[in-house]
C-alpha positions as protocol buffer text, in pm:
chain_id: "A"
residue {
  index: 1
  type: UNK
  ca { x: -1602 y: -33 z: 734 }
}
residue {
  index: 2
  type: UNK
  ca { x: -1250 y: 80 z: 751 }
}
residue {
  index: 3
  type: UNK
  ca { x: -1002 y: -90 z: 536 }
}
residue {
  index: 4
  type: UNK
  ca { x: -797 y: -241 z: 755 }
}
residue {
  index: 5
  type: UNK
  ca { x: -1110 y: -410 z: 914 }
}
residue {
  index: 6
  type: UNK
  ca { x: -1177 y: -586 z: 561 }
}
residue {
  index: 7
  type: UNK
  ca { x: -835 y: -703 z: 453 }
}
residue {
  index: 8
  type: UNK
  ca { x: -455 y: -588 z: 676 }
}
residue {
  index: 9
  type: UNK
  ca { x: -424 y: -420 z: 327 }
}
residue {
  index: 10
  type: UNK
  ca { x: -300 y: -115 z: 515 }
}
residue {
  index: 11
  type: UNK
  ca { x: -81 y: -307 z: 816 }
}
residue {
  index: 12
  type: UNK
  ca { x: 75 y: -535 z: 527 }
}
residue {
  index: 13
  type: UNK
  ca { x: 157 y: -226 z: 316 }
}
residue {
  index: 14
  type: UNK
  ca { x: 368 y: 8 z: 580 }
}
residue {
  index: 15
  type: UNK
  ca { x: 514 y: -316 z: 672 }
}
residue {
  index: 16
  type: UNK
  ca { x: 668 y: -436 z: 331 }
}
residue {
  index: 17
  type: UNK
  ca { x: 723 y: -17 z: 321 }
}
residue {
  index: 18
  type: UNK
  ca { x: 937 y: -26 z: 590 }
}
residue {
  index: 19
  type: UNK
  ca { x: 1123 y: -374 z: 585 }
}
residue {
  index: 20
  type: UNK
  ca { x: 1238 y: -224 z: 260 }
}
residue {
  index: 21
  type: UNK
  ca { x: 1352 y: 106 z: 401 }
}
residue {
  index: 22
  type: UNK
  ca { x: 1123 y: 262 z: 150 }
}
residue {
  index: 23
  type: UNK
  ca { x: 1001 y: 634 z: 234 }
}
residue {
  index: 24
  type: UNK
  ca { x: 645 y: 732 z: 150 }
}
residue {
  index: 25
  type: UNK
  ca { x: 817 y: 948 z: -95 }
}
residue {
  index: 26
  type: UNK
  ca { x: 934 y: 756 z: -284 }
}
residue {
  index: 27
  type: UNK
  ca { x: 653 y: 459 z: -320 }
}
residue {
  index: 28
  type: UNK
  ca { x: 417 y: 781 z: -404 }
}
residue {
  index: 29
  type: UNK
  ca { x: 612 y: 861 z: -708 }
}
residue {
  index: 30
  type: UNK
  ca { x: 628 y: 529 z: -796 }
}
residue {
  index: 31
  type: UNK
  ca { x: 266 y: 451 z: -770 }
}
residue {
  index: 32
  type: UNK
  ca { x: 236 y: 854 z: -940 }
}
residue {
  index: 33
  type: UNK
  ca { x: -19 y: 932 z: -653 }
}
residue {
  index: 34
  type: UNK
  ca { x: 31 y: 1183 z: -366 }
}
residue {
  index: 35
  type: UNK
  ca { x: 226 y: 1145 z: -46 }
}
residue {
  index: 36
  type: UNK
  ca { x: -86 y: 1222 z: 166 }
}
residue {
  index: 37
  type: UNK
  ca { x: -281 y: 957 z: -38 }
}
residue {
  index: 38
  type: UNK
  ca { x: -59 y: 682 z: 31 }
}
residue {
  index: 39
  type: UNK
  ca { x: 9 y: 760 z: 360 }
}
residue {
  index: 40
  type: UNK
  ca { x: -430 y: 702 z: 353 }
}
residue {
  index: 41
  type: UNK
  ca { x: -387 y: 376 z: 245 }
}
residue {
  index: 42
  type: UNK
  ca { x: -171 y: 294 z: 550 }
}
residue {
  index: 43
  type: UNK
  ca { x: -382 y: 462 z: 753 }
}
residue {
  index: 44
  type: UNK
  ca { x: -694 y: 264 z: 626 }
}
residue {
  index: 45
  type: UNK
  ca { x: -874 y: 557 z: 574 }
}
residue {
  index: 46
  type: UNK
  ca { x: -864 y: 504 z: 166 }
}
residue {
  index: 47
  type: UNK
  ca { x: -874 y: 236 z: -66 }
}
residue {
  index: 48
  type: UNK
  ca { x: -663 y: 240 z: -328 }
}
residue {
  index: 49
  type: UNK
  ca { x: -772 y: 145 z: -689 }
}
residue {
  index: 50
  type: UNK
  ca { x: -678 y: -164 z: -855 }
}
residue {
  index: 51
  type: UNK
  ca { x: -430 y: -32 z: -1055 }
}
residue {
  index: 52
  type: UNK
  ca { x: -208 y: 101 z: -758 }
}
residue {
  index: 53
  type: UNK
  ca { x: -258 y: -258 z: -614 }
}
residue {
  index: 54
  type: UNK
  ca { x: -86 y: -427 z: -897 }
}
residue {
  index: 55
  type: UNK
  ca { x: 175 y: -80 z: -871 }
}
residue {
  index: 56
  type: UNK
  ca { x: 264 y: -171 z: -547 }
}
residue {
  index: 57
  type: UNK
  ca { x: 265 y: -564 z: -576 }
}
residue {
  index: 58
  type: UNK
  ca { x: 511 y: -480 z: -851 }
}
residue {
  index: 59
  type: UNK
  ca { x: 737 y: -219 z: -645 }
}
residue {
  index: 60
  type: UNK
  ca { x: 763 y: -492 z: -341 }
}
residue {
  index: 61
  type: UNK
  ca { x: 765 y: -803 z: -572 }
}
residue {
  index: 62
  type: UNK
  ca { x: 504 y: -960 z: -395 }
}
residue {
  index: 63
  type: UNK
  ca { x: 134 y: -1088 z: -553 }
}
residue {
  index: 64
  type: UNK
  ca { x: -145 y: -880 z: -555 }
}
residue {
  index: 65
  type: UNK
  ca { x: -309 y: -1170 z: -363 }
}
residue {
  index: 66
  type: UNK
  ca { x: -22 y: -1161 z: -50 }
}
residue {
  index: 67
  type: UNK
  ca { x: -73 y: -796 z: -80 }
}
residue {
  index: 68
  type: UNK
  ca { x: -421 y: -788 z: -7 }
}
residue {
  index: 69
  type: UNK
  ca { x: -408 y: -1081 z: 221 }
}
residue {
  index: 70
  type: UNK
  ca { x: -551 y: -1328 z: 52 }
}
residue {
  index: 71
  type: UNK
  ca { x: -401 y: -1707 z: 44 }
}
């Protein structure tokens, strides 16, 4: 089951990317991981670990909860 089936994660993420004007570039080296790996996680094609979760909840200022779509 793709990601984006189980949770948005991936449609939530490039939108909070882009409503911040954020490049992939730049969230990667946040998060330390690879371009190609976050662009993944967008894509739905990889989950990321918990720890990049909280990374990115962080980065947006958002809870891991809203992140991952939960209420």
């Amino acid at each position: 089951m793709a990601v984006e089936k189980m949770s948005g994660f991936p449609r939530r993420l490039r939108e909070l990317r882009k409503s911040k004007n954020v490049s992939l570039r730049v969230l990667a080296d946040f998060c330390d991981v690879s371009k190609s790996t976050l662009a993944r996680y967008e894509q739905g094609k990889q989950k990321p670990t918990a720890d990049i979760i909280v990374k990115l909840a962080e980065f947006f200022g958002v809870s891991t909860d809203s992140l991952l779509g939960k209420k």
